[in-house]
């Protein structure tokens, strides 16, 4: 009965980082035989020969590496593209103290003016409009309890990492004195730091 000698397998690799080059390298690797070894067992002819651990491990590693050599499919995007006015995440308007508020019913617009009973339309879009009331210390004694009827428009939607803020507010009311109407036109709103 002939003895089967299995030389140890040594695979030489070059340092190549690309996936395709690595796959090509695996396919063309040189196998260098080592010194002959003494057989540890006799294998009868006609029966399958048992595989030693080192060659079996080398085969598994080679098959795993070659399996990862396939082409990467190109990125495919489906569906409508996001609109330029679309918001990302929640939308806020910061009050005079810098507190972010989403669809506020009450709102301290400036140090001297506040908004109340607000009902919003278009929140989250480029402009949000609300009807409600405007009042302040300057309103005494005529409108201190309820304020003047007003329309509020928020604009200048600014997108940040995961949130958006309105940056300007304009208040319109037929009952406002002219100097107050000018003060409440195009009011800058604070935007909290991320």
Coordinates of N, CA and C in Angstrom, one line a residue:
X1 N 0.8 -1.2 0.0 CA 0.0 0.0 0.0 C 0.9 1.2 0.0
X2 N 0.6 2.2 -0.9 CA 1.5 3.4 -1.0 C 1.2 4.4 0.2
X3 N 2.2 5.0 0.6 CA 2.0 6.0 1.7 C 1.8 7.4 1.0
X4 N 0.9 8.1 1.6 CA 0.6 9.5 1.1 C 1.3 10.5 1.9
X5 N 2.1 11.3 1.3 CA 2.8 12.4 2.0 C 2.1 13.7 1.6
X6 N 1.8 14.5 2.6 CA 1.1 15.8 2.3 C 2.1 16.8 2.9
X7 N 2.6 17.6 1.9 CA 3.5 18.7 2.4 C 2.7 19.9 3.0
X8 N 3.3 20.6 3.9 CA 2.6 21.7 4.5 C 2.5 22.8 3.4
X9 N 1.4 23.5 3.5 CA 1.1 24.6 2.5 C 1.5 25.9 3.0
X10 N 2.3 26.6 2.2 CA 2.7 28.0 2.6 C 2.2 28.9 1.5
X11 N 1.4 29.9 1.8 CA 0.9 30.8 0.8 C 1.5 32.1 1.0
X12 N 2.2 32.7 -0.1 CA 2.8 34.0 0.0 C 1.9 35.0 -0.5
X13 N 1.7 36.1 0.3 CA 0.9 37.2 -0.2 C 1.7 38.5 -0.3
X14 N 1.3 39.3 -1.2 CA 1.9 40.6 -1.3 C 0.9 41.6 -0.6
X15 N 1.4 42.7 -0.1 CA 0.5 43.7 0.6 C -0.2 44.5 -0.5
X16 N -1.5 44.1 -0.7 CA -2.3 44.8 -1.6 C -3.7 45.1 -0.9
X17 N -4.2 46.3 -1.0 CA -5.4 46.6 -0.2 C -6.7 46.5 -1.0
X18 N -6.6 46.6 -2.3 CA -7.9 46.5 -3.0 C -8.5 45.1 -3.0
X19 N -9.8 45.0 -3.0 CA -10.5 43.8 -3.0 C -10.2 42.9 -4.2
X20 N -10.3 43.5 -5.4 CA -10.0 42.8 -6.6 C -8.6 42.2 -6.7
X21 N -7.6 43.1 -6.3 CA -6.3 42.6 -6.3 C -6.1 41.4 -5.3
X22 N -6.8 41.5 -4.2 CA -6.7 40.4 -3.2 C -7.3 39.1 -3.8
X23 N -8.4 39.3 -4.5 CA -9.0 38.1 -5.2 C -8.1 37.5 -6.3
X24 N -7.5 38.4 -7.0 CA -6.6 37.9 -8.1 C -5.4 37.2 -7.4
X25 N -4.9 37.7 -6.3 CA -3.7 37.2 -5.6 C -4.1 35.8 -5.1
X26 N -5.3 35.6 -4.6 CA -5.7 34.3 -4.1 C -5.7 33.3 -5.2
X27 N -6.2 33.7 -6.4 CA -6.3 32.8 -7.5 C -5.0 32.4 -8.1
X28 N -3.9 33.3 -7.9 CA -2.6 33.0 -8.5 C -1.6 32.8 -7.4
X29 N -1.9 32.4 -6.2 CA -1.0 32.2 -5.1 C 0.0 31.0 -5.5
X30 N 1.2 31.2 -5.0 CA 2.2 30.1 -5.2 C 2.1 29.2 -3.9
X31 N 2.2 27.9 -4.2 CA 2.2 27.0 -3.1 C 3.6 26.4 -3.1
X32 N 4.3 26.6 -1.9 CA 5.6 26.1 -1.8 C 5.6 24.9 -0.9
X33 N 6.1 23.7 -1.4 CA 6.2 22.5 -0.6 C 7.2 22.6 0.5
X34 N 7.0 22.1 1.6 CA 8.0 22.1 2.7 C 8.7 20.7 2.7
X35 N 9.5 20.4 3.7 CA 10.2 19.2 3.8 C 9.2 18.0 3.9
X36 N 9.5 16.9 3.4 CA 8.6 15.7 3.5 C 8.4 15.3 5.0
X37 N 7.2 14.9 5.2 CA 6.8 14.5 6.6 C 6.6 13.0 6.6
X38 N 6.6 12.4 7.8 CA 6.4 11.0 8.0 C 4.9 10.8 8.1
X39 N 4.3 9.9 7.5 CA 2.9 9.6 7.6 C 2.6 9.1 9.0
X40 N 1.4 9.5 9.5 CA 1.0 9.1 10.8 C 0.1 7.9 10.8
X41 N -0.6 7.7 9.7 CA -1.5 6.6 9.6 C -1.5 6.0 8.2
X42 N -1.9 4.8 8.0 CA -2.0 4.2 6.7 C -3.4 4.3 6.2
X43 N -3.6 4.6 5.0 CA -5.0 4.8 4.4 C -5.1 3.7 3.4
X44 N -6.1 2.8 3.5 CA -6.3 1.8 2.6 C -6.8 2.4 1.2
X45 N -6.3 1.7 0.1 CA -6.7 2.2 -1.2 C -8.2 1.9 -1.4
X46 N -8.9 2.8 -2.1 CA -10.3 2.7 -2.4 C -11.2 3.4 -1.4
X47 N -10.7 3.7 -0.2 CA -11.4 4.5 0.7 C -11.0 5.9 0.6
X48 N -11.9 6.9 1.0 CA -11.6 8.3 0.9 C -10.5 8.6 1.9
X49 N -9.6 9.4 1.5 CA -8.4 9.8 2.4 C -8.9 10.9 3.3
X50 N -8.6 10.8 4.6 CA -8.9 11.9 5.5 C -8.1 13.1 5.2
X51 N -8.7 14.3 5.4 CA -7.9 15.5 5.1 C -7.4 16.0 6.4
X52 N -6.2 16.5 6.3 CA -5.5 17.0 7.5 C -6.0 18.4 7.8
X53 N -5.9 18.9 9.1 CA -6.5 20.2 9.5 C -5.9 21.4 8.7
X54 N -4.6 21.4 8.5 CA -4.0 22.6 7.8 C -4.5 22.8 6.4
X55 N -4.5 21.7 5.5 CA -5.0 21.9 4.2 C -6.5 22.2 4.2
X56 N -7.3 21.6 5.1 CA -8.7 21.9 5.2 C -8.9 23.4 5.5
X57 N -8.2 23.9 6.5 CA -8.3 25.3 6.9 C -7.9 26.2 5.7
X58 N -6.8 25.9 5.0 CA -6.4 26.7 3.9 C -7.5 26.7 2.8
X59 N -8.2 25.6 2.6 CA -9.2 25.5 1.6 C -10.4 26.3 2.0
X60 N -10.8 26.3 3.3 CA -11.9 27.1 3.8 C -11.6 28.6 3.6
X61 N -10.4 29.0 4.0 CA -10.0 30.4 3.9 C -10.1 30.8 2.5
X62 N -9.5 30.0 1.6 CA -9.5 30.4 0.1 C -10.9 30.5 -0.4
X63 N -11.8 29.6 -0.1 CA -13.1 29.6 -0.6 C -13.9 30.8 -0.1
X64 N -13.7 31.2 1.2 CA -14.3 32.3 1.8 C -13.9 33.6 1.1
X65 N -12.6 33.7 0.9 CA -12.0 34.9 0.3 C -12.5 35.1 -1.2
X66 N -12.5 34.0 -1.9 CA -13.0 34.0 -3.3 C -14.5 34.4 -3.4
X67 N -15.3 33.9 -2.4 CA -16.7 34.2 -2.4 C -17.0 35.7 -2.3
X68 N -16.1 36.4 -1.6 CA -16.3 37.8 -1.4 C -15.7 38.6 -2.6
X69 N -15.3 38.0 -3.7 CA -14.7 38.7 -4.8 C -15.8 39.2 -5.8
X70 N -17.0 39.0 -5.6 CA -18.0 39.4 -6.6 C -18.1 40.9 -6.7
X71 N -18.7 41.4 -7.8 CA -18.8 42.8 -8.1 C -19.8 43.4 -7.1
X72 N -19.6 44.6 -6.7 CA -20.6 45.3 -5.8 C -21.6 46.0 -6.8
X73 N -22.9 45.7 -6.5 CA -23.9 46.3 -7.3 C -24.0 47.8 -7.1
X74 N -24.2 48.6 -8.2 CA -24.3 50.0 -8.0 C -25.5 50.4 -7.2
X75 N -25.4 51.5 -6.5 CA -26.5 52.1 -5.7 C -27.7 52.4 -6.6
X76 N -28.8 52.0 -6.2 CA -30.0 52.3 -7.0 C -31.0 53.0 -6.1
X77 N -31.4 54.2 -6.5 CA -32.3 55.0 -5.8 C -33.7 55.1 -6.5
X78 N -34.7 54.8 -5.8 CA -36.1 54.8 -6.3 C -36.9 55.8 -5.6
X79 N -38.0 56.3 -6.3 CA -38.9 57.2 -5.7 C -38.6 58.6 -6.0
X80 N -39.5 59.5 -5.6 CA -39.4 60.9 -5.9 C -38.3 61.5 -5.1
X81 N -37.6 62.5 -5.7 CA -36.5 63.2 -5.0 C -37.2 64.1 -3.9
X82 N -36.5 64.3 -2.8 CA -37.1 65.3 -1.8 C -37.1 66.7 -2.4
X83 N -38.2 67.4 -2.1 CA -38.4 68.7 -2.5 C -37.4 69.7 -1.8
X84 N -37.1 70.7 -2.4 CA -36.1 71.7 -1.8 C -36.7 72.3 -0.6
X85 N -38.0 72.5 -0.5 CA -38.6 73.1 0.7 C -38.9 72.1 1.8
X86 N -38.7 70.8 1.6 CA -39.0 69.8 2.6 C -38.1 69.9 3.8
X87 N -38.7 69.7 4.9 CA -37.9 69.9 6.2 C -37.3 68.5 6.6
X88 N -36.3 68.6 7.4 CA -35.7 67.4 8.0 C -35.9 67.5 9.5
X89 N -36.6 66.6 10.1 CA -36.9 66.5 11.5 C -37.9 67.5 11.9
X90 N -38.0 67.7 13.2 CA -39.0 68.7 13.8 C -38.7 70.1 13.4
X91 N -39.7 71.0 13.4 CA -39.6 72.4 13.1 C -40.0 73.2 14.3
X92 N -39.1 74.2 14.7 CA -39.4 75.0 15.8 C -39.3 76.5 15.5
X93 N -39.8 77.3 16.4 CA -39.6 78.7 16.4 C -39.2 79.0 17.9
X94 N -38.0 79.7 18.0 CA -37.5 80.0 19.4 C -38.1 81.3 19.9
X95 N -38.6 81.3 21.1 CA -39.2 82.5 21.7 C -38.1 83.5 22.1
X96 N -38.4 84.6 22.7 CA -37.5 85.7 23.0 C -36.4 85.2 23.9
X97 N -36.6 84.1 24.7 CA -35.6 83.6 25.6 C -34.8 82.5 25.0
X98 N -35.1 82.2 23.7 CA -34.3 81.1 23.0 C -34.9 79.7 23.2
X99 N -36.0 79.6 23.8 CA -36.7 78.3 24.0 C -37.3 77.8 22.7
X100 N -36.9 76.6 22.2 CA -37.6 76.1 21.0 C -39.0 75.7 21.3
X101 N -39.9 76.1 20.4 CA -41.3 75.8 20.5 C -41.9 75.3 19.2
X102 N -42.6 74.2 19.3 CA -43.2 73.6 18.1 C -44.7 74.0 18.0
X103 N -45.2 74.7 17.0 CA -46.6 75.1 16.9 C -47.1 75.7 18.2
X104 N -46.5 76.7 18.7 CA -46.8 77.3 20.0 C -48.2 78.0 20.0
X105 N -49.0 77.8 21.0 CA -50.3 78.5 21.2 C -50.0 79.8 21.8
X106 N -49.0 79.9 22.6 CA -48.5 81.2 23.2 C -47.1 81.4 22.9
X107 N -46.6 82.7 22.7 CA -45.3 82.9 22.3 C -44.8 84.2 22.7
X108 N -43.7 84.3 23.4 CA -43.1 85.6 23.8 C -42.2 86.0 22.6
X109 N -42.7 86.9 21.7 CA -42.0 87.3 20.5 C -40.8 88.1 20.8
X110 N -41.0 89.1 21.6 CA -39.9 90.0 22.0 C -40.0 90.2 23.5
X111 N -39.1 91.0 24.0 CA -39.1 91.3 25.5 C -40.4 92.1 25.9
X112 N -41.0 92.8 24.9 CA -42.1 93.6 25.2 C -43.4 93.2 24.4
X113 N -43.4 92.2 23.6 CA -44.6 91.7 22.9 C -44.7 90.2 23.0
X114 N -46.0 89.8 23.2 CA -46.3 88.4 23.2 C -47.5 88.1 22.4
X115 N -47.6 86.8 21.9 CA -48.6 86.4 21.1 C -49.4 85.3 21.8
X116 N -50.7 85.2 21.6 CA -51.6 84.2 22.3 C -52.7 83.7 21.4
X117 N -53.3 82.6 21.8 CA -54.4 82.0 21.0 C -54.1 81.8 19.6
X118 N -52.9 81.3 19.3 CA -52.4 81.1 18.0 C -52.9 79.8 17.4
X119 N -53.4 79.9 16.1 CA -53.8 78.7 15.4 C -53.1 78.7 14.1
X120 N -52.2 77.7 13.8 CA -51.2 77.7 12.7 C -51.7 76.9 11.5
X121 N -51.3 77.5 10.3 CA -51.4 76.8 9.0 C -50.0 76.8 8.4
X122 N -49.7 75.7 7.7 CA -48.5 75.6 7.0 C -47.2 75.4 7.8
X123 N -47.4 74.9 9.1 CA -46.2 74.7 9.9 C -45.3 73.7 9.3
X124 N -44.0 74.0 9.3 CA -43.0 73.1 8.7 C -42.7 73.4 7.3
X125 N -43.5 74.2 6.6 CA -43.3 74.7 5.2 C -42.4 75.9 5.3
X126 N -42.1 76.5 4.1 CA -41.2 77.7 4.1 C -41.8 78.9 4.9
X127 N -43.2 78.9 5.0 CA -43.8 80.0 5.8 C -44.9 79.3 6.6
X128 N -45.0 79.7 7.9 CA -46.1 79.3 8.7 C -46.9 80.5 9.1
X129 N -48.2 80.4 9.0 CA -49.1 81.6 9.3 C -50.1 81.2 10.4
X130 N -50.3 82.1 11.4 CA -51.2 81.9 12.5 C -52.1 83.1 12.6
X131 N -53.3 82.8 13.1 CA -54.1 83.9 13.6 C -54.2 83.8 15.1
X132 N -54.3 84.9 15.8 CA -54.3 85.0 17.2 C -54.4 86.4 17.7
X133 N -53.7 86.6 18.8 CA -53.7 88.0 19.4 C -52.3 88.4 19.8
X134 N -52.1 89.7 19.7 CA -50.8 90.3 20.1 C -51.0 91.3 21.2
X135 N -50.1 91.3 22.2 CA -50.2 92.2 23.3 C -48.9 92.5 23.9
X136 N -48.9 93.4 24.9 CA -47.6 93.7 25.6 C -47.8 94.8 26.6
X137 N -46.8 95.2 27.3 CA -46.9 96.3 28.3 C -47.3 97.6 27.6
X138 N -46.9 97.8 26.4 CA -47.3 99.0 25.7 C -48.8 99.1 25.4
X139 N -49.5 98.0 25.6 CA -50.9 97.9 25.2 C -51.8 98.4 26.4
X140 N -51.2 98.7 27.5 CA -52.0 99.2 28.7 C -52.6 100.5 28.3
X141 N -53.7 100.9 28.8 CA -54.8 100.1 29.5 C -55.8 99.5 28.5
X142 N -55.7 99.8 27.2 CA -56.7 99.5 26.2 C -56.9 98.0 25.9
X143 N -55.8 97.2 25.9 CA -55.9 95.8 25.5 C -55.2 94.8 26.4
X144 N -54.9 95.2 27.6 CA -54.1 94.4 28.5 C -54.7 93.0 28.7
X145 N -56.0 92.9 28.8 CA -56.6 91.6 29.1 C -56.6 90.6 27.9
X146 N -56.8 91.1 26.7 CA -56.9 90.2 25.6 C -56.0 90.5 24.4
X147 N -55.4 91.7 24.3 CA -54.5 92.0 23.2 C -55.4 92.4 21.9
X148 N -54.7 92.6 20.8 CA -55.3 92.9 19.6 C -55.3 91.7 18.7
X149 N -56.4 91.6 17.8 CA -56.4 90.5 16.9 C -55.2 90.7 15.9
X150 N -54.6 89.6 15.5 CA -53.4 89.7 14.7 C -53.2 88.5 13.9
X151 N -52.4 88.6 12.8 CA -51.9 87.5 12.0 C -50.4 87.5 12.1
X152 N -49.8 86.3 12.3 CA -48.4 86.1 12.5 C -47.8 85.3 11.4
X153 N -46.8 85.7 10.8 CA -46.1 85.0 9.7 C -44.7 84.7 10.1
X154 N -44.3 83.4 10.2 CA -42.9 83.0 10.4 C -42.3 82.6 9.1
X155 N -41.1 82.9 8.9 CA -40.4 82.6 7.6 C -38.9 82.4 7.9
X156 N -38.1 82.3 6.8 CA -36.7 82.1 6.9 C -36.4 80.7 7.6
X157 N -37.0 79.7 7.1 CA -36.8 78.3 7.6 C -35.3 77.9 7.4
X158 N -34.6 77.6 8.5 CA -33.2 77.3 8.5 C -33.0 75.8 8.9
X159 N -32.4 75.0 8.1 CA -32.2 73.6 8.4 C -30.9 73.4 9.1
X160 N -30.9 72.7 10.2 CA -29.7 72.3 10.9 C -29.6 70.8 10.8
X161 N -28.8 70.1 11.5 CA -28.5 68.7 11.4 C -29.8 67.9 11.4
X162 N -30.6 67.9 12.4 CA -31.8 67.1 12.5 C -33.0 67.9 12.9
X163 N -32.9 69.2 12.7 CA -34.0 70.1 13.2 C -34.0 71.3 12.3
X164 N -35.2 72.0 12.2 CA -35.3 73.3 11.5 C -35.9 74.3 12.4
X165 N -35.5 75.6 12.1 CA -36.0 76.7 12.9 C -36.5 77.8 11.9
X166 N -37.6 78.5 12.3 CA -37.9 79.7 11.6 C -37.1 80.8 12.2
X167 N -36.6 81.7 11.4 CA -35.7 82.8 11.8 C -36.3 84.2 11.8
X168 N -37.5 84.4 11.2 CA -38.1 85.7 11.1 C -39.6 85.6 11.5
X169 N -40.1 86.7 12.1 CA -41.5 86.8 12.4 C -42.0 88.2 12.0
X170 N -43.2 88.2 11.5 CA -43.9 89.5 11.2 C -45.3 89.4 11.7
X171 N -45.7 90.4 12.5 CA -47.0 90.5 13.1 C -47.8 91.6 12.4
X172 N -49.0 91.3 12.0 CA -49.9 92.3 11.3 C -51.2 92.4 12.1
X173 N -51.6 93.7 12.4 CA -52.8 93.9 13.1 C -53.3 95.3 12.7
X174 N -54.5 95.4 12.3 CA -55.1 96.8 12.0 C -55.2 97.6 13.2
X175 N -55.2 97.0 14.4 CA -55.4 97.8 15.6 C -54.1 98.3 16.3
X176 N -52.9 97.8 15.7 CA -51.6 98.2 16.3 C -51.3 99.7 16.0
X177 N -50.8 100.4 17.0 CA -50.3 101.8 16.7 C -49.2 101.7 15.7
X178 N -49.0 102.7 14.8 CA -48.0 102.6 13.8 C -46.6 102.3 14.2
X179 N -46.1 102.9 15.4 CA -44.8 102.6 15.8 C -44.6 101.2 16.3
X180 N -45.6 100.6 16.9 CA -45.6 99.1 17.3 C -45.7 98.2 16.0
X181 N -46.4 98.6 15.0 CA -46.5 97.8 13.8 C -45.1 97.7 13.2
X182 N -44.4 98.8 13.2 CA -43.0 98.8 12.6 C -42.1 97.9 13.4
X183 N -42.2 98.0 14.7 CA -41.3 97.1 15.6 C -41.6 95.6 15.4
X184 N -42.8 95.3 15.1 CA -43.2 93.9 15.0 C -43.2 93.4 13.5
X185 N -42.5 94.1 12.7 CA -42.3 93.7 11.3 C -40.9 93.1 11.1
X186 N -40.8 91.9 10.6 CA -39.5 91.3 10.3 C -38.6 91.2 11.5
X187 N -39.2 90.6 12.6 CA -38.5 90.4 13.9 C -37.6 89.2 13.8
X188 N -36.3 89.4 14.1 CA -35.4 88.2 14.0 C -35.7 87.3 15.2
X189 N -35.7 86.0 15.0 CA -36.0 85.0 16.0 C -34.6 84.3 16.3
X190 N -34.4 84.1 17.6 CA -33.1 83.4 17.9 C -33.1 81.9 17.4
X191 N -32.0 81.4 17.1 CA -31.8 80.0 16.7 C -30.8 79.4 17.7
X192 N -31.2 78.5 18.5 CA -30.3 77.9 19.5 C -29.2 77.2 18.8
X193 N -28.0 77.2 19.5 CA -26.8 76.5 19.0 C -27.1 75.0 19.0
X194 N -26.6 74.3 18.0 CA -26.8 72.8 18.1 C -26.1 72.1 19.2

